mmCIF file with all atom_site columns, C-alpha atoms in Angstrom:
data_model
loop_
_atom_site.group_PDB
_atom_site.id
_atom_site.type_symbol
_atom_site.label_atom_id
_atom_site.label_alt_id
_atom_site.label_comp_id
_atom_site.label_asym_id
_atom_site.label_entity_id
_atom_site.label_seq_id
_atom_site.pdbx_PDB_ins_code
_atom_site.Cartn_x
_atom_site.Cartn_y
_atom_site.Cartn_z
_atom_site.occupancy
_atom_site.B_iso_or_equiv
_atom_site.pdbx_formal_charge
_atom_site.auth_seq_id
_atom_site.auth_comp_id
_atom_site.auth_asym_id
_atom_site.auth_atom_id
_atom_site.pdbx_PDB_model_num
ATOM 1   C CA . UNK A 1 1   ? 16.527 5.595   -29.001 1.00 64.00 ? 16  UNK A CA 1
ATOM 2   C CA . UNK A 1 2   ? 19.753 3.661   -30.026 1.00 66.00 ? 17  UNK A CA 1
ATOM 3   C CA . UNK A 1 3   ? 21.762 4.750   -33.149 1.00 67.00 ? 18  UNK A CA 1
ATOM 4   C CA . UNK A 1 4   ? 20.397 1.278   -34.961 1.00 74.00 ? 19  UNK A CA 1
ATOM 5   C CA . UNK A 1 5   ? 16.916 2.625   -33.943 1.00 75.00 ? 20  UNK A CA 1
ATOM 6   C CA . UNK A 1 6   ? 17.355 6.016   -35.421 1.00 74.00 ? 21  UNK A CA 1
ATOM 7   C CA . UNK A 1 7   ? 18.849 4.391   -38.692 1.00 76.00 ? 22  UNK A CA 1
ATOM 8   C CA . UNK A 1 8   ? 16.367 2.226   -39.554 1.00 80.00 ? 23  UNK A CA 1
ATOM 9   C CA . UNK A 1 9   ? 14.242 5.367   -39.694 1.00 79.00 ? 24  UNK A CA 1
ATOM 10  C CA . UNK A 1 10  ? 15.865 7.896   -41.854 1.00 78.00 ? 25  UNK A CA 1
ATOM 11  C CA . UNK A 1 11  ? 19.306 6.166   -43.080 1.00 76.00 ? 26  UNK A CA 1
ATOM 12  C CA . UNK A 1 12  ? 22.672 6.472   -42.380 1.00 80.00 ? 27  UNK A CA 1
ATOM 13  C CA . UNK A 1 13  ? 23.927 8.966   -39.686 1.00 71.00 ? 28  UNK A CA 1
ATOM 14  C CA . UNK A 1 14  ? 27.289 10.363  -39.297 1.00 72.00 ? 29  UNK A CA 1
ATOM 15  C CA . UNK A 1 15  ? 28.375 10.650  -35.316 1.00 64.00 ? 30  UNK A CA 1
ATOM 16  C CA . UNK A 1 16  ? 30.108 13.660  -34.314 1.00 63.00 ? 31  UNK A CA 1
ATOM 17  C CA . UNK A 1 17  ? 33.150 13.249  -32.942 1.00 53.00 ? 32  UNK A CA 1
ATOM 18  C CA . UNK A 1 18  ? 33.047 13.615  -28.826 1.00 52.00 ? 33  UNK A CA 1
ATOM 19  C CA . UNK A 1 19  ? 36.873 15.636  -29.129 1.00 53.00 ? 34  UNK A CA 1
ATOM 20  C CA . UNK A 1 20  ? 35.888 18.583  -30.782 1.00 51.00 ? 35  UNK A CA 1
ATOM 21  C CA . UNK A 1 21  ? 36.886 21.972  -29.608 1.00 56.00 ? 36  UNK A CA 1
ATOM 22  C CA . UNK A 1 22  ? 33.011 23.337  -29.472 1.00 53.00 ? 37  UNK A CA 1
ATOM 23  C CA . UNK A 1 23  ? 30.546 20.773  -28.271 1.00 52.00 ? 38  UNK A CA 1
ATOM 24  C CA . UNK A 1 24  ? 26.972 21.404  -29.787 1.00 52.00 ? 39  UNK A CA 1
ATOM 25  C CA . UNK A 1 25  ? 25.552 19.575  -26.688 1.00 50.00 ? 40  UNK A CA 1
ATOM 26  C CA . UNK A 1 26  ? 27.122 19.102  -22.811 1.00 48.00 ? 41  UNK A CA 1
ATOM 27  C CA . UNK A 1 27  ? 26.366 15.393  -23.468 1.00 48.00 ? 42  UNK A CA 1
ATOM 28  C CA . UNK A 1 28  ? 28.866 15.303  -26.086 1.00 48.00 ? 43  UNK A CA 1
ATOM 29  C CA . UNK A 1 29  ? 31.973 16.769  -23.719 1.00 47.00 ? 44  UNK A CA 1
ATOM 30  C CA . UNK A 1 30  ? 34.597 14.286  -22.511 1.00 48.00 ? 45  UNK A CA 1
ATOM 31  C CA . UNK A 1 31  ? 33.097 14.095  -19.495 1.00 50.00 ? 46  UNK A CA 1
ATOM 32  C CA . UNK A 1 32  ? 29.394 14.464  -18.817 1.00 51.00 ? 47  UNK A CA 1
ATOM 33  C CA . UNK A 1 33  ? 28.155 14.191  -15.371 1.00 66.00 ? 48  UNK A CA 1
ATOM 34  C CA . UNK A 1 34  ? 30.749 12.676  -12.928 1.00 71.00 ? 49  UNK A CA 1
ATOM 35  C CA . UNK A 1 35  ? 29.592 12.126  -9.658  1.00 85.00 ? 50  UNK A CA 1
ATOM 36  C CA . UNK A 1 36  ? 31.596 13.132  -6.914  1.00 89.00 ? 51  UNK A CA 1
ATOM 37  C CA . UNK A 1 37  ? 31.847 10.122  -5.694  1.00 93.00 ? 52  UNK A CA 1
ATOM 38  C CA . UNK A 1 38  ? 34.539 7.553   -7.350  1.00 93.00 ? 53  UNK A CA 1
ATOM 39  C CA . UNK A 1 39  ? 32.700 5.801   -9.801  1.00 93.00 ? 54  UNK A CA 1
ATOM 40  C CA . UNK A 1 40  ? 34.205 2.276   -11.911 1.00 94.00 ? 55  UNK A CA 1
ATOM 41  C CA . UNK A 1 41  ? 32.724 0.829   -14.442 1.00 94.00 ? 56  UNK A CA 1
ATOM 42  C CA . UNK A 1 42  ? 33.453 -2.931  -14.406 1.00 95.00 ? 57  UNK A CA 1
ATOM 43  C CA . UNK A 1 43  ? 32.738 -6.279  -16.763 1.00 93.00 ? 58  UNK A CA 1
ATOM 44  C CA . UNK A 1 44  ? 32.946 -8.620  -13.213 1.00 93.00 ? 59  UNK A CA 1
ATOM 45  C CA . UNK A 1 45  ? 31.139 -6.870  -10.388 1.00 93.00 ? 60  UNK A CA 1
ATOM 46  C CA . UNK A 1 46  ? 31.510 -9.823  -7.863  1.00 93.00 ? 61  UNK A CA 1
ATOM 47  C CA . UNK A 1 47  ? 35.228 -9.830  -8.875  1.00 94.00 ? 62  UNK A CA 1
ATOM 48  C CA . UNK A 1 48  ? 35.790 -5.889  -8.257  1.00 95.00 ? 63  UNK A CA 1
ATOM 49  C CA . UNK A 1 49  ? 33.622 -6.168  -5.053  1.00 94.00 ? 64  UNK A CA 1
ATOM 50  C CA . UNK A 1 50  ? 35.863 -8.967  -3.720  1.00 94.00 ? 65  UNK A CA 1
ATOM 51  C CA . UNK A 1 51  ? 38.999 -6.348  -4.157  1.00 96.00 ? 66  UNK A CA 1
ATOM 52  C CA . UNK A 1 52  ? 37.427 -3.342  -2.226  1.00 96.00 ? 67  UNK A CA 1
ATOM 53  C CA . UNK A 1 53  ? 35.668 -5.435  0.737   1.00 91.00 ? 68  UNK A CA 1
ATOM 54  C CA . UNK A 1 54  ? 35.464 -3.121  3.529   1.00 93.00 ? 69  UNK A CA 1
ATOM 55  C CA . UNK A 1 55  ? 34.563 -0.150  1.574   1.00 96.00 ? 70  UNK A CA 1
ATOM 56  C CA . UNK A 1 56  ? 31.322 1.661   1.490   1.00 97.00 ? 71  UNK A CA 1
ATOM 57  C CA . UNK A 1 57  ? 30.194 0.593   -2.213  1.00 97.00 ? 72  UNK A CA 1
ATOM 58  C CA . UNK A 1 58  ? 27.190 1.522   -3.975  1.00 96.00 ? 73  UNK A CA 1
ATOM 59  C CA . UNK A 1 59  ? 26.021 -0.166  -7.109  1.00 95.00 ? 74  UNK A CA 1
ATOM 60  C CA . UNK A 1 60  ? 24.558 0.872   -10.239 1.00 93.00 ? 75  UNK A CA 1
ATOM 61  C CA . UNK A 1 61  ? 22.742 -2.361  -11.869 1.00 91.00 ? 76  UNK A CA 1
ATOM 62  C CA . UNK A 1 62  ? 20.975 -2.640  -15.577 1.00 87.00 ? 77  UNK A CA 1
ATOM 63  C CA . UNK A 1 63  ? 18.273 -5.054  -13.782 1.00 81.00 ? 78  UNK A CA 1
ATOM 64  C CA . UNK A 1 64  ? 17.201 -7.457  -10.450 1.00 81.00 ? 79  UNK A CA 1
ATOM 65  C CA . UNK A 1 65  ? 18.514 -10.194 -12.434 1.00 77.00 ? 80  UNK A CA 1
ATOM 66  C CA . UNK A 1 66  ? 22.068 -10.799 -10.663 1.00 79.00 ? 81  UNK A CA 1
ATOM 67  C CA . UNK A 1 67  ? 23.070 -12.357 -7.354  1.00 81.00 ? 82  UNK A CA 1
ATOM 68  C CA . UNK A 1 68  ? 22.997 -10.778 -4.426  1.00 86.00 ? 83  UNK A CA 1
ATOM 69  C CA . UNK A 1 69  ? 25.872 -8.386  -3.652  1.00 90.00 ? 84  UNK A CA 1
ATOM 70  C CA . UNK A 1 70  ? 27.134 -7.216  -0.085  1.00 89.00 ? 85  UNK A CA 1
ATOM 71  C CA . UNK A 1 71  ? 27.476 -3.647  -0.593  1.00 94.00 ? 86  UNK A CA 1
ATOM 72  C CA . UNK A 1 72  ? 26.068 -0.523  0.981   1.00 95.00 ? 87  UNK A CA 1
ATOM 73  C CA . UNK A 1 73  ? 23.175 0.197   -1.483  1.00 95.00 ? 88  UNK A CA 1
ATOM 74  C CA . UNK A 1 74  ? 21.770 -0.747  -4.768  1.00 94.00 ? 89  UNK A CA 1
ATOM 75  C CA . UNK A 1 75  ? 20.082 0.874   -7.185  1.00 93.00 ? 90  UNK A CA 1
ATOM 76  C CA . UNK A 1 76  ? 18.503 -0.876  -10.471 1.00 92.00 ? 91  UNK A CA 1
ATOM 77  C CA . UNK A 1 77  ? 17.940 1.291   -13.795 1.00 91.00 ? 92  UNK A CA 1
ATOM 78  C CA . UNK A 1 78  ? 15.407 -0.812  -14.774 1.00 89.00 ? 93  UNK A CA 1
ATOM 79  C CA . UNK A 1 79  ? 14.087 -3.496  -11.916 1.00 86.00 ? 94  UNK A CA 1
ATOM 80  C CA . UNK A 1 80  ? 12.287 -5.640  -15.835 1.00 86.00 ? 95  UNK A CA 1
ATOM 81  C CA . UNK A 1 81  ? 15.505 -4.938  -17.568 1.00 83.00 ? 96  UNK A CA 1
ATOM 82  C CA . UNK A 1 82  ? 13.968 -2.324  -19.730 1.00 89.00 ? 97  UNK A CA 1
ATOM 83  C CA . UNK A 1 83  ? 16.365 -0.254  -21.975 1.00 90.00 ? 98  UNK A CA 1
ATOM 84  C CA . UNK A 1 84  ? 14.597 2.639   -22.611 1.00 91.00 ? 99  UNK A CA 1
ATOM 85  C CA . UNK A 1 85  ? 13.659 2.990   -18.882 1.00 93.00 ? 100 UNK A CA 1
ATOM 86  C CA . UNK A 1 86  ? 17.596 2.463   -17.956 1.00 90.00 ? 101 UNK A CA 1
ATOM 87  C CA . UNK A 1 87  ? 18.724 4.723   -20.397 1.00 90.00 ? 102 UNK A CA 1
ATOM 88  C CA . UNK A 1 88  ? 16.091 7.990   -18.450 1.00 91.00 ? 103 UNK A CA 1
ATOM 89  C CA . UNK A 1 89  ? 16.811 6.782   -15.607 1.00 92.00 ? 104 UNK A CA 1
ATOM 90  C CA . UNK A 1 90  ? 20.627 6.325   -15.584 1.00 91.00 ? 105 UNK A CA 1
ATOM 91  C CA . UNK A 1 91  ? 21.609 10.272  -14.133 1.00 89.00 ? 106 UNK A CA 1
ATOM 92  C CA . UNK A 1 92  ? 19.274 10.037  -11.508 1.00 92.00 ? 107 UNK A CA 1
ATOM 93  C CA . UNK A 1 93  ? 20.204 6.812   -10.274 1.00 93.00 ? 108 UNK A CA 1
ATOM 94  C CA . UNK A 1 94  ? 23.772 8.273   -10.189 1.00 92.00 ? 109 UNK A CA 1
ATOM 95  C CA . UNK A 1 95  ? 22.831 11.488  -8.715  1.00 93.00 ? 110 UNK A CA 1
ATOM 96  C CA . UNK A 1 96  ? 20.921 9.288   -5.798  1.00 95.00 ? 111 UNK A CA 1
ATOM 97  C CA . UNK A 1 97  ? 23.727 7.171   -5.089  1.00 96.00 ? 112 UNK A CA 1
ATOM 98  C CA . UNK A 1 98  ? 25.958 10.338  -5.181  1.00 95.00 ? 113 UNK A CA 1
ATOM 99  C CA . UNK A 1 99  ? 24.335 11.356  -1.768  1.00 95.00 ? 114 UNK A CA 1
ATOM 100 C CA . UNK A 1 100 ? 25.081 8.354   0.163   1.00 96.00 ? 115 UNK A CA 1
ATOM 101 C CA . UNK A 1 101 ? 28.477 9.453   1.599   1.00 95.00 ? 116 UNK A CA 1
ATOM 102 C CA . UNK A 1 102 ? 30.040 5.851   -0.252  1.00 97.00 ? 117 UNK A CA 1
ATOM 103 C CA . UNK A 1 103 ? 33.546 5.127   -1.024  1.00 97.00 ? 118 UNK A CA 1
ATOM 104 C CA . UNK A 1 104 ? 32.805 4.173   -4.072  1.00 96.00 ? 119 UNK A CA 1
ATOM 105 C CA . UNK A 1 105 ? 30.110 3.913   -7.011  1.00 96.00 ? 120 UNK A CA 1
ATOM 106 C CA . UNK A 1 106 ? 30.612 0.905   -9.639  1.00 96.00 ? 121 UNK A CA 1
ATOM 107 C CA . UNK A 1 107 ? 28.555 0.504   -12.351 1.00 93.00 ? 122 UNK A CA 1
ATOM 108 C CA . UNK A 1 108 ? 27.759 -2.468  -14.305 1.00 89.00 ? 123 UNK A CA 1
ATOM 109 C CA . UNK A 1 109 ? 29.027 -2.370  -17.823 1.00 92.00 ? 124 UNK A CA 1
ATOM 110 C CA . UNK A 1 110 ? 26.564 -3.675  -20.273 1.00 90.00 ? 125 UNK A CA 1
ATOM 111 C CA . UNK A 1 111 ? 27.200 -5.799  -23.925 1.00 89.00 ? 126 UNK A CA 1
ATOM 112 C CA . UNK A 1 112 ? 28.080 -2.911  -26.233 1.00 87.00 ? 127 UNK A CA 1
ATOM 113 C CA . UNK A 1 113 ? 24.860 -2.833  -28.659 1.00 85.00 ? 128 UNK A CA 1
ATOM 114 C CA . UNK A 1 114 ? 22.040 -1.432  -29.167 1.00 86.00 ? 129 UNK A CA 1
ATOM 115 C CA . UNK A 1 115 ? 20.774 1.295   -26.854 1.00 87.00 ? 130 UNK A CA 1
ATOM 116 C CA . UNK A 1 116 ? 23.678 -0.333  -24.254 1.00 89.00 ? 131 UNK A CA 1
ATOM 117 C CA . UNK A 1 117 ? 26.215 0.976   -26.682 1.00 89.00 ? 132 UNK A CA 1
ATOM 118 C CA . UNK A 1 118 ? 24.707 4.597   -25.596 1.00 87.00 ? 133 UNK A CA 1
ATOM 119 C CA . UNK A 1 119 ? 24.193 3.401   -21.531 1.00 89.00 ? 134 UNK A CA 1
ATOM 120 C CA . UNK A 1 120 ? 27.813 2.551   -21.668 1.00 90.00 ? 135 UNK A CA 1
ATOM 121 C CA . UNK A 1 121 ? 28.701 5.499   -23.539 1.00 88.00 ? 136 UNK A CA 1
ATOM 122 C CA . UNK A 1 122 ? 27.406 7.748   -20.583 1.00 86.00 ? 137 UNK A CA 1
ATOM 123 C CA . UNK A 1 123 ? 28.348 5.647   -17.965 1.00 89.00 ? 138 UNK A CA 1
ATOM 124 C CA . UNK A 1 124 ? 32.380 6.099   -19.516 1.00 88.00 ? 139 UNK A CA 1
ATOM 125 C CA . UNK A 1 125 ? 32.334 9.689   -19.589 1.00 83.00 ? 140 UNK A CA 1
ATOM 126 C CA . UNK A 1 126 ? 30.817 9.543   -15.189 1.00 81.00 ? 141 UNK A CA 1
ATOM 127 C CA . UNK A 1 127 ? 33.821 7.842   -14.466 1.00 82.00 ? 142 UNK A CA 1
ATOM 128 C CA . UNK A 1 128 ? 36.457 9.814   -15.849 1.00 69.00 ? 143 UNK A CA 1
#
């Protein structure tokens, strides 16, 4: 549920900030699940790939609906594009592409609203 959903339901919200010296939740540390693997998150994927050809390069895509990228292995949080689907799906499809021995794991950054704005949020704090 994105912070717009959850406000239309009961009101304003105040966010906690992420820095604070006791975390009430592990999702709320600086970083939250970083794969071991190298992992970018990037606005131009074709651009990025172009820069690291040769490497072993495993992608982390919102949907199907891009062109087709010469990399080692792709994996879709949502193959229709659905958020809420991308959102429960986004650790596992890291955690999958974690195992794959790559040089690399880049991840598609998404427009910053809605339930994105919390995709992109978690997808920050894997690549630190």
């Amino acid at each position: 549920m994105s912070l717009e959903d959850i406000t239309s339901i009961i009101g304003p919200v105040t966010v906690k900030n992420n820095k604070e010296q006791a975390p009430i939740a592990p999702g709320m540390l600086e970083k939250h699940y970083a794969p071991r693997t190298t992992t970018y998150l990037v606005d131009d994927i074709s651009e990025f790939i172009a820069l690291h050809a040769g490497k072993k390069i495993g992608l982390l895509l919102h949907s199907t609906d891009h062109p087709d990228y010469a990399v080692t292995q792709v994996n879709y949080l949502s193959k229709t594009g659905h958020l809420k689907e991308a959102a429960s799906r986004l650790y596992n499809a890291m955690h999958e592409l974690d195992q794959l021995d790559l040089d690399m794991i880049v991840a598609q950054r998404l427009p910053d609203h809605d339930l994105r704005k919390s995709i992109n949020d978690r997808l920050k704090r894997a690549t630190k």
